XYZ file of C-alpha atoms in Angstrom:
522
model
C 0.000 0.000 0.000
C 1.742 3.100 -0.927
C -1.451 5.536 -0.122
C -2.374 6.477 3.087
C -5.329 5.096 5.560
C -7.794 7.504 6.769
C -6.906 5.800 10.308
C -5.041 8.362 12.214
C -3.641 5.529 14.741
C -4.802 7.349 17.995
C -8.073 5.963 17.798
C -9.540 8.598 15.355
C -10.028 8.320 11.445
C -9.966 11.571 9.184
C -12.267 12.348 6.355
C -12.823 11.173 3.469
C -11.905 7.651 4.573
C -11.628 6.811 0.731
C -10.024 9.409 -1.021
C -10.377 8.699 -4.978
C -13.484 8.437 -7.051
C -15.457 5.989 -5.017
C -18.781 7.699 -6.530
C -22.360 7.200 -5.275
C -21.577 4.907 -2.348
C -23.619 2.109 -0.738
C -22.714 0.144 2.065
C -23.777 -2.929 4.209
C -23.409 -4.714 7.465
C -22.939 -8.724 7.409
C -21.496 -10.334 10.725
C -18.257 -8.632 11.494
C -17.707 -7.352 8.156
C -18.986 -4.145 6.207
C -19.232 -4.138 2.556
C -19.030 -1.204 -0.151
C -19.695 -0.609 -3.640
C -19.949 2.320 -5.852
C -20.790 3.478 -9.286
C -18.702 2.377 -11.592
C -19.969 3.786 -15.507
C -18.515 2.938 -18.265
C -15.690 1.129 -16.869
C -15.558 -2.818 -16.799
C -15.121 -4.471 -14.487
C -17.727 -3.092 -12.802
C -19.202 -2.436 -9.686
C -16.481 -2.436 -7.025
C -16.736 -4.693 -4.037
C -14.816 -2.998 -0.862
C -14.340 -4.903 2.617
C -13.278 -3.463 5.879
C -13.765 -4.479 9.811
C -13.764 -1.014 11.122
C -15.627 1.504 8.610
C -12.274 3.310 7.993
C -9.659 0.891 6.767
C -10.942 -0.819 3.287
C -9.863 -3.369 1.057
C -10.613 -3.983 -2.905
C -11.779 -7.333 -2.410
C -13.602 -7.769 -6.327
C -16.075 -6.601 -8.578
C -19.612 -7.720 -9.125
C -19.989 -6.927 -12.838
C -17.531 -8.515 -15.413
C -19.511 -7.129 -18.835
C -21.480 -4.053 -19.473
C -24.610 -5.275 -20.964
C -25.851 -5.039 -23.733
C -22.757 -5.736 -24.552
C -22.719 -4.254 -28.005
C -23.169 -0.855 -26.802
C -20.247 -0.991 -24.551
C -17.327 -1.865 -27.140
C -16.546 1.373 -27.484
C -16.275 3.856 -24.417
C -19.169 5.816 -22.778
C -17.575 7.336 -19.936
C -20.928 8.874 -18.099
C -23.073 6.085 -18.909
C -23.403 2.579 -17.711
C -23.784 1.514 -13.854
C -24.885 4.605 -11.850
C -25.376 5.074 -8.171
C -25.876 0.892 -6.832
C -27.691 0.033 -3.784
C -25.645 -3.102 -1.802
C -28.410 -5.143 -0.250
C -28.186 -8.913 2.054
C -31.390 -10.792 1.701
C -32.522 -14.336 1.921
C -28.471 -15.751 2.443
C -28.138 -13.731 -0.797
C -25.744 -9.996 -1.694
C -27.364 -8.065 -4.203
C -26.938 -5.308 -5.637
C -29.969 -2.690 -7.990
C -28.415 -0.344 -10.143
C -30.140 1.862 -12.937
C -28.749 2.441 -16.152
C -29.529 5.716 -17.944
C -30.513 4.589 -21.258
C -31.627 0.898 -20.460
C -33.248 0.425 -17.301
C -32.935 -1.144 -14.057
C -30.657 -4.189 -13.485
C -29.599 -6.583 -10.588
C -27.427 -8.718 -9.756
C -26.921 -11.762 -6.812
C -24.537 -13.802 -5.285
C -23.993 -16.103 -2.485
C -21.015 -14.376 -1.711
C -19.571 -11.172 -1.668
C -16.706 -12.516 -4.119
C -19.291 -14.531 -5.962
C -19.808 -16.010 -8.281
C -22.244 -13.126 -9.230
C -25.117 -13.473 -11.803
C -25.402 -11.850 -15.368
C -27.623 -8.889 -15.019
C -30.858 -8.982 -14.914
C -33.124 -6.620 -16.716
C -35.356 -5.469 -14.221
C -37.213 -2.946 -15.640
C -36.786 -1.348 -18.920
C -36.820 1.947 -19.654
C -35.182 5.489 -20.498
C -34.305 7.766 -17.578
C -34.585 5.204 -14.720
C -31.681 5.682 -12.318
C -30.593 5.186 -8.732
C -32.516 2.309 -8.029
C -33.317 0.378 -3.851
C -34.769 -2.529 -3.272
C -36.565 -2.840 0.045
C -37.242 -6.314 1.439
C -39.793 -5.524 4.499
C -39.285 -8.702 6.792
C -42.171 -7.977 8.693
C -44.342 -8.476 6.170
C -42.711 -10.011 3.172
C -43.673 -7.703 0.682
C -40.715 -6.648 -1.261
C -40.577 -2.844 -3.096
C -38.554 -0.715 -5.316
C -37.727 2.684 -5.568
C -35.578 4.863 -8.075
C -34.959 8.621 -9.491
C -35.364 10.048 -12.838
C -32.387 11.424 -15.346
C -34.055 14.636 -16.564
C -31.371 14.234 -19.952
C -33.439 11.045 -20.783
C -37.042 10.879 -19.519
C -37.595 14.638 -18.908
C -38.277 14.756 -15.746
C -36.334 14.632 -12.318
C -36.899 15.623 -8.697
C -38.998 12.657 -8.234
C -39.099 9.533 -6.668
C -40.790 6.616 -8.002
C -42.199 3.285 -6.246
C -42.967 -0.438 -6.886
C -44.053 -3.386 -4.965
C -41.338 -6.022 -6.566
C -41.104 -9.751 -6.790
C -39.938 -10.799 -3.616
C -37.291 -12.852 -6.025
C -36.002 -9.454 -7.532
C -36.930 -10.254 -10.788
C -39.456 -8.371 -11.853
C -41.919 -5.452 -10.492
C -45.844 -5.959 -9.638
C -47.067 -2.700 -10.682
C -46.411 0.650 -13.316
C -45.356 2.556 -10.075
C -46.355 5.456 -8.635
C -44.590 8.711 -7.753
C -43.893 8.723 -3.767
C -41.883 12.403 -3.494
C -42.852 14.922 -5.307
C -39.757 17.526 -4.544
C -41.355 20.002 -6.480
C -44.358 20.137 -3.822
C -41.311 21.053 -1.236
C -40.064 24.126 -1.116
C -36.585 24.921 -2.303
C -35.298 21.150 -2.946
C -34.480 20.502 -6.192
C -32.901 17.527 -8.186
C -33.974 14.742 -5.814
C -32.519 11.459 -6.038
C -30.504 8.696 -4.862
C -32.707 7.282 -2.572
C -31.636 4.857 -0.446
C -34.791 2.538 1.256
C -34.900 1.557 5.008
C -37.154 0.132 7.615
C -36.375 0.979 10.951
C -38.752 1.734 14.127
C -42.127 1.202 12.382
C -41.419 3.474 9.820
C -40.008 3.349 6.276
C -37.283 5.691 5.484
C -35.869 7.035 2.333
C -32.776 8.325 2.628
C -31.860 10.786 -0.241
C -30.113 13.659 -1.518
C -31.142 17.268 -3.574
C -29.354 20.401 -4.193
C -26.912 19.283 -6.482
C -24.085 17.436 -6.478
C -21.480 20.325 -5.656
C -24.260 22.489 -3.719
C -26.781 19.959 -2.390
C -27.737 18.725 1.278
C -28.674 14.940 2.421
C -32.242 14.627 2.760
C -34.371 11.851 5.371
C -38.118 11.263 4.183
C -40.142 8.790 7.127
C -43.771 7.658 6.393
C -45.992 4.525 8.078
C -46.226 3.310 4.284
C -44.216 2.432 1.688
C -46.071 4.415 -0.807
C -46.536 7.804 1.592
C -47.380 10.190 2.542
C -43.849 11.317 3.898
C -42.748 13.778 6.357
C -39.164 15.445 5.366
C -35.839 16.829 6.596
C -32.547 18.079 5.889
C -30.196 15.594 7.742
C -27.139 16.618 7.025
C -25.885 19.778 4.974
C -21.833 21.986 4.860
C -22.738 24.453 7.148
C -19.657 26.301 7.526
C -17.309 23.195 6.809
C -15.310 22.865 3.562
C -17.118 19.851 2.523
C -19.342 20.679 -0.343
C -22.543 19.257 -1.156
C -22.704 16.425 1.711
C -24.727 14.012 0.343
C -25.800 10.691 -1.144
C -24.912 7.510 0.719
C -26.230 4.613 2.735
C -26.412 3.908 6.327
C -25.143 1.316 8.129
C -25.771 0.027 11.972
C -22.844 -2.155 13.309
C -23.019 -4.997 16.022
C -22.272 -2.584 18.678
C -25.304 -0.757 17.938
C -23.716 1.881 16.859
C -24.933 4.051 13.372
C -22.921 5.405 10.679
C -23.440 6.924 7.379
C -21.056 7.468 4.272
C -21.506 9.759 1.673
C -19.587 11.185 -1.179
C -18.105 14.685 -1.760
C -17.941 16.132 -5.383
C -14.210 16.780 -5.620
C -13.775 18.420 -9.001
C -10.907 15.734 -11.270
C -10.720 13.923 -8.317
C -14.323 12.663 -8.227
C -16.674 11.815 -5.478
C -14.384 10.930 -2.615
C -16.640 9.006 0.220
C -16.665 10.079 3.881
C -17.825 8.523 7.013
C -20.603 10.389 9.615
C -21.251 9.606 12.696
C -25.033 9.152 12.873
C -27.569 8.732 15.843
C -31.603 9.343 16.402
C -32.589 12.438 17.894
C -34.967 12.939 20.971
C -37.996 13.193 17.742
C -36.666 10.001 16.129
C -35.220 11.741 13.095
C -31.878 10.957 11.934
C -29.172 13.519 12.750
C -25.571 12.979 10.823
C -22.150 14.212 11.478
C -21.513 17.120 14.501
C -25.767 18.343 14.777
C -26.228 17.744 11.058
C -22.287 18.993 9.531
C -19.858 16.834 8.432
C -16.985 15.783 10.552
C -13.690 16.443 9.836
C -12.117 14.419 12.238
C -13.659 11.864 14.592
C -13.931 8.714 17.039
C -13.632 5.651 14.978
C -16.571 3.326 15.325
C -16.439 0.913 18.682
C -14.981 -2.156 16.574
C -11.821 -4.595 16.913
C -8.934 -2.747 16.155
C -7.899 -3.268 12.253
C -3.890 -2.904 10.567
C -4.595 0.233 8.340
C -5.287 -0.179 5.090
C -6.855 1.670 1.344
C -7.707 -0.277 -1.733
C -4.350 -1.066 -3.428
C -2.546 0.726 -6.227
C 0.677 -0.229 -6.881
C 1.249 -3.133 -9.335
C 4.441 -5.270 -10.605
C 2.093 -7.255 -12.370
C 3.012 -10.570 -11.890
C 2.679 -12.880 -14.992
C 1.809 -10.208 -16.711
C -1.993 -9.907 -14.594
C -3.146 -6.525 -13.208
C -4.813 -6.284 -10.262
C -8.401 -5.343 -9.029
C -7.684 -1.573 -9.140
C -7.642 -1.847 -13.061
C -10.336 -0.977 -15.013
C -10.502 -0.718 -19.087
C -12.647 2.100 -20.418
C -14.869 -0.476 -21.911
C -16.086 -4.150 -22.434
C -12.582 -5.939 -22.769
C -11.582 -8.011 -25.386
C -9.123 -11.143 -26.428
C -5.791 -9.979 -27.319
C -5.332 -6.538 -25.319
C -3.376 -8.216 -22.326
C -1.259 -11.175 -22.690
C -0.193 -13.677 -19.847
C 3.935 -14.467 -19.600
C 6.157 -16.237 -17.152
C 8.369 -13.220 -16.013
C 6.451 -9.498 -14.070
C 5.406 -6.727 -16.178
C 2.113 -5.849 -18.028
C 2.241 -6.534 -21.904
C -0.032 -4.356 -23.931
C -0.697 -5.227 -27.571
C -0.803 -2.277 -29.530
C -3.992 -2.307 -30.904
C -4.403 -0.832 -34.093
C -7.117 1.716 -34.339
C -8.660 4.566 -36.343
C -8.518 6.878 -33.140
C -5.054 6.623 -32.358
C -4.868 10.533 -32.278
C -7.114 9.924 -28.985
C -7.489 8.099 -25.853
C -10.846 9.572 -24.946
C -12.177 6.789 -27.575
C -9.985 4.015 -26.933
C -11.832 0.896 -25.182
C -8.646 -0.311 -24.236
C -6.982 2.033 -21.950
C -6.101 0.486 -18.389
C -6.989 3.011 -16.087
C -7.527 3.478 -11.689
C -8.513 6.637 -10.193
C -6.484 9.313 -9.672
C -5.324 9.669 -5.893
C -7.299 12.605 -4.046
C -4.174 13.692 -2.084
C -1.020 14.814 -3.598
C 1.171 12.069 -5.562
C 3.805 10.623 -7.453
C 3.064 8.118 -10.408
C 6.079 5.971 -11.967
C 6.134 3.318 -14.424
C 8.875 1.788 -16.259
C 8.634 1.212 -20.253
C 9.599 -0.848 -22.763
C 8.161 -0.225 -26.589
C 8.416 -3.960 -28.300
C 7.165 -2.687 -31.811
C 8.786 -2.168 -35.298
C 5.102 -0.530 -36.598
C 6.078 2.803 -37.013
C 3.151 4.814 -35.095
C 3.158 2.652 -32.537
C 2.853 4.226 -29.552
C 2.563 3.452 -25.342
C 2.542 5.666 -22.757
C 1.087 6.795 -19.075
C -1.970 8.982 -19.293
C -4.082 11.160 -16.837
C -7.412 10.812 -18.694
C -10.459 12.811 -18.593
C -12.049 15.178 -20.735
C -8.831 16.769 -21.342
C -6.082 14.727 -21.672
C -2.247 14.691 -21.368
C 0.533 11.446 -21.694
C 4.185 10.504 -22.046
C 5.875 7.576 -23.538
C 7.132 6.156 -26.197
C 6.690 5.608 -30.145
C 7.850 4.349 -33.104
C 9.178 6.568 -35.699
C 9.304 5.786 -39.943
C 13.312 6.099 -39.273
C 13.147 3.173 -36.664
C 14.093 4.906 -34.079
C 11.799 5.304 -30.853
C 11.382 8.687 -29.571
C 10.088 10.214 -26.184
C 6.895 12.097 -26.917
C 4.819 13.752 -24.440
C 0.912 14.952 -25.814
C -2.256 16.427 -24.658
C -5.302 17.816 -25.898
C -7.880 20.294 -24.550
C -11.521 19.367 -22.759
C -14.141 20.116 -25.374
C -16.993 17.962 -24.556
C -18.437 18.747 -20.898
C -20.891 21.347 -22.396
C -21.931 18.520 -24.925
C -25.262 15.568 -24.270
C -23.588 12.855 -22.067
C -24.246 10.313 -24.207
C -22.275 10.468 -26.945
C -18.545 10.934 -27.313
C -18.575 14.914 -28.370
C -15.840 16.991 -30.046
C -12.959 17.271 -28.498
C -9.684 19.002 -29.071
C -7.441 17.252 -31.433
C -3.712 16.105 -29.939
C -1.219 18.187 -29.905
C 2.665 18.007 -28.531
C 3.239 19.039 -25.164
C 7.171 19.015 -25.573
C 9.404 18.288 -28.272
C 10.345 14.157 -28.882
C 13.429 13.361 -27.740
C 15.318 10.457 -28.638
C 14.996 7.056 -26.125
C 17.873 4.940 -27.308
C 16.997 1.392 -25.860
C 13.294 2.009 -26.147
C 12.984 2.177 -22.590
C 12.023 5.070 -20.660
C 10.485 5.586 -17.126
C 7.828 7.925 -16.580
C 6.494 9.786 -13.718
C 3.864 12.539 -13.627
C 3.368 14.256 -10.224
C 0.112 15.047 -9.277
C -0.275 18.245 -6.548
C -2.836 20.680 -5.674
C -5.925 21.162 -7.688
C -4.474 17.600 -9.737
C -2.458 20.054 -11.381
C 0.300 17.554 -12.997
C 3.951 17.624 -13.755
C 5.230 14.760 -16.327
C 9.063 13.757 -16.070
C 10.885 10.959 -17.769
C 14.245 9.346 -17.912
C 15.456 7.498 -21.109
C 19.120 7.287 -19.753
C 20.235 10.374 -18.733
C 18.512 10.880 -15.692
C 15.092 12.437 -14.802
C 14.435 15.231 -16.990
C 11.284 17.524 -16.528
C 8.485 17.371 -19.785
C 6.005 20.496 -20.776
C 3.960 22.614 -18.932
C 1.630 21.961 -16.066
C -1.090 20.381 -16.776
C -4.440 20.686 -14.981
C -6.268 17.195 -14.860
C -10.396 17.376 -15.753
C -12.725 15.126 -14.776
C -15.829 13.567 -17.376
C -19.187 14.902 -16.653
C -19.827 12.720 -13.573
C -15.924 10.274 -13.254
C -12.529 12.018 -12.006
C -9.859 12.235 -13.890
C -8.362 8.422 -14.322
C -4.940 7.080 -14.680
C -4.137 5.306 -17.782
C -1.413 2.752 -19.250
C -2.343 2.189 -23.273
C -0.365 0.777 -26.439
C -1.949 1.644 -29.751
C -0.886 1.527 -33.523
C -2.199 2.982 -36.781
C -4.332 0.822 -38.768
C -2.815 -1.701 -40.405
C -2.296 -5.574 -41.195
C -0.941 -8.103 -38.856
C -0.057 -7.771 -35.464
C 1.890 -4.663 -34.420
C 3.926 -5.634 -31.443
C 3.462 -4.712 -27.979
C 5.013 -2.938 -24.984
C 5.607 -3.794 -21.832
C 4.666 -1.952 -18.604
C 6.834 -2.788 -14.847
C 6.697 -1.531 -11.434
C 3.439 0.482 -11.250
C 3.933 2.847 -8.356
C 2.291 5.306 -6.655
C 3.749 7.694 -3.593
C 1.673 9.970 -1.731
C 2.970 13.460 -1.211
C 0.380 13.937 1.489
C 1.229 15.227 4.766
């Protein structure tokens, strides 16, 4: 682990306990053990699976979602779309997890364990629009419900929240649904959604957020029936902290007793980093989160067995030539982009491809989040193609990009070229790819002798990035600073790619070792 724990060691954790783009949050309590996933888009696999003991030190444990389906549409990348804002449920010796897709519907999936195996996904309900789907499973009863948001960009409408009664199997819904919040009928709330569906204390709760992502507040809705009417209130909001727009999340009770809630923070190109309130029930039974309804910056860790500290891992030597669960391509993988050796390193085939001029349309980029603190990226390269145009480098990817590495020249030599090209798409409809600014050198190409090179960009405040490189005679400084962007709802990723022109045959490959990542954060 080369990034830090949120686990100060004195007994006390410090927000955000997960500081990369862990968007849209859900958790769960099983046992001893808590369990997280988030959104996860376009990128496959999908849907995260996160494991801790305490609530503050967390493991990358798997994913839950191995193909974007329908597969077709995901061959080629669609950053924004895909699995948004999951809901992590435990019912009947079963995990699953809802999610709504934007432009297809409402899918689940279910295993008997939290590393699987998990199920294909299942169309739940079909439709344009339908997002942030929760199940409900009311034990006392049996009945089993369903409630999700709207995406204004595809059905027209938002600020709503829609319910079902559901199969009690999850596969299916019992009824067209009916609107249960109306946030247009309440003063001054605005883009509902993310709901998140309880039952606690006789009552059923929604918990979900308005406002905004960057300016919004976490919302609690109670009512004696599923279907309403419900009282609401503002549970947890900045106030005069730094944390903007505190807000969608689940909540989680622990063995103790004790209540917690995680949310995310809209972080700009570093995402939605997730923190962790405290949470208890007020003298009028309404939920209050963090210090009297502000987040925490600091706090008490939760009263559990003390845990070694930990954060999902990032560095990678790549043993065999396998990545690890941090890795995520920008699309529905396919045969022949990663090939298995006997020695450490990552070999990338360099894929031949009409949009070699840009990695915003690549499917297969290998990318992780970008680190919310301040850090240092290396990799070490090797460039094993004679194509000339081939090309393989370390990226910071978003809708602006920037990378260094290496390529082929017509000559046959290999040359050190560093590139970027401007954001142009974030004003454009989130579904497809936009126009964006055309590549363009960042520094002039330098000679690599060997066809080696390391690489390191360092990432400081604001993700404002410095790219450096050594191709044997020492670490030399590349272009100007570049400011990493984020896509209309990711962070800014890292990225490790090989690419040629188009082409016959196979064009050779390049090999990636010692992935590492340092934190500058003090």
């Amino acid at each position: 682990m080369a990034l830090p724990s949120a686990d100060l060691g004195d007994g006390t954790y410090r927000n955000p306990v997960l500081d990369a783009d862990w968007s849209d949050p859900d958790l769960l309590c099983v046992g001893d053990d808590f369990y997280l996933t988030a959104s996860s888009f376009g990128r496959v696999p999908g849907l995260p699976l996160l494991h801790s003991r305490d609530l503050v030190n967390w493991t990358l444990v798997g994913h839950a979602l191995q193909l974007l389906e329908p597969a077709g549409d995901f061959r080629k990348p669609r950053h924004d779309c895909g699995v948004w804002a999951p809901s992590l449920r435990y019912h009947d010796d079963r995990f699953w997890i809802f999610w709504g897709d934007p432009d297809h519907g409402i899918f689940q999936v279910n295993a008997p364990e939290i590393r699987g195996p998990w199920t294909r996904p299942h169309l739940v309900k079909e439709g344009k629009g339908l997002i942030d789907a929760c199940p409900l499973w009311d034990e006392e009863t049996g009945e089993a419900y369903l409630v999700h948001a709207w995406a204004k960009s595809r059905a027209g409408v938002k600020n709503r929240l829609t319910g079902h009664r559901m199969r009690p199997d999850g596969t299916g819904l019992l009824d067209e649904g009916e609107v249960i919040i109306d946030a247009d009928r309440i003063p001054g709330w605005f883009t509902l959604e993310g709901p998140k569906a309880y039952r606690h204390d006789g009552w059923f709760w929604i918990f979900a957020p308005a406002g905004g992502v960057e300016t919004g507040w976490q919302g609690a809705f109670r009512s004696r029936g599923f279907f309403g009417p419900y009282e609401e209130r503002v549970a947890l909001e900045q106030g005069d902290t730094e944390v903007n727009g505190p807000h969608q999340g689940g909540w989680v009770r622990t063995k103790a007793g004790e209540d917690w809630f995680a949310h995310f923070q809209q972080r700009g190109p570093y995402g939605r980093v997730v923190h962790l309130q405290p949470m208890r029930w007020g003298d009028d039974s309404w939920p209050v989160l963090g210090d009297k309804g502000v987040p925490v910056a600091v706090h008490r860790k939760p009263r559990l067995p003390p845990q070694p500290p930990s954060a999902p891992a990032t560095d990678d030597d790549f043993p065999g030539g396998r990545f690890g669960r941090q890795w995520q391509w920008t699309a529905n993988r396919q045969d022949g982009w990663a090939t298995q050796h006997s020695g450490d390193g990552l070999r990338l085939s360099c894929v031949r491809t009409v949009d070699a001029h840009d990695l915003r349309r690549l499917p297969n980029v290998l990318t992780q989040r970008l680190p919310g603190t301040p850090a240092t990226v290396e990799v070490e390269l090797r460039l094993d193609s004679e194509e000339p145009g081939a090309r393989a480098g370390l990226a910071v990817l978003g809708d602006a990009f920037s990378w260094i590495g290496l390529q082929r020249e017509a000559d046959g030599s290999v040359r050190l070229v560093h590139r970027f090209a401007e954001s142009g798409a974030m004003g454009a409809p989130p579904t497809p790819l936009g126009q964006w600014g055309r590549e363009r050198d960042a520094a002039h190409p330098r000679e690599a002798p060997e066809g080696r090179a390391r690489l390191w960009i360092e990432s400081g405040a604001g993700a404002r990035c410095r790219f450096s490189y050594d191709v044997g005679g020492g670490r030399q400084p590349s272009g100007q600073v570049f400011a990493a962007t984020p896509w209309r709802w990711v962070g800014a990723l890292l990225g490790l790619f090989a690419l040629a022109p188009v082409g016959g045959g196979h064009a050779g490959a390049a090999l990636f070792t010692r992935f590492r990542i340092t934190s500058s954060f003090r």
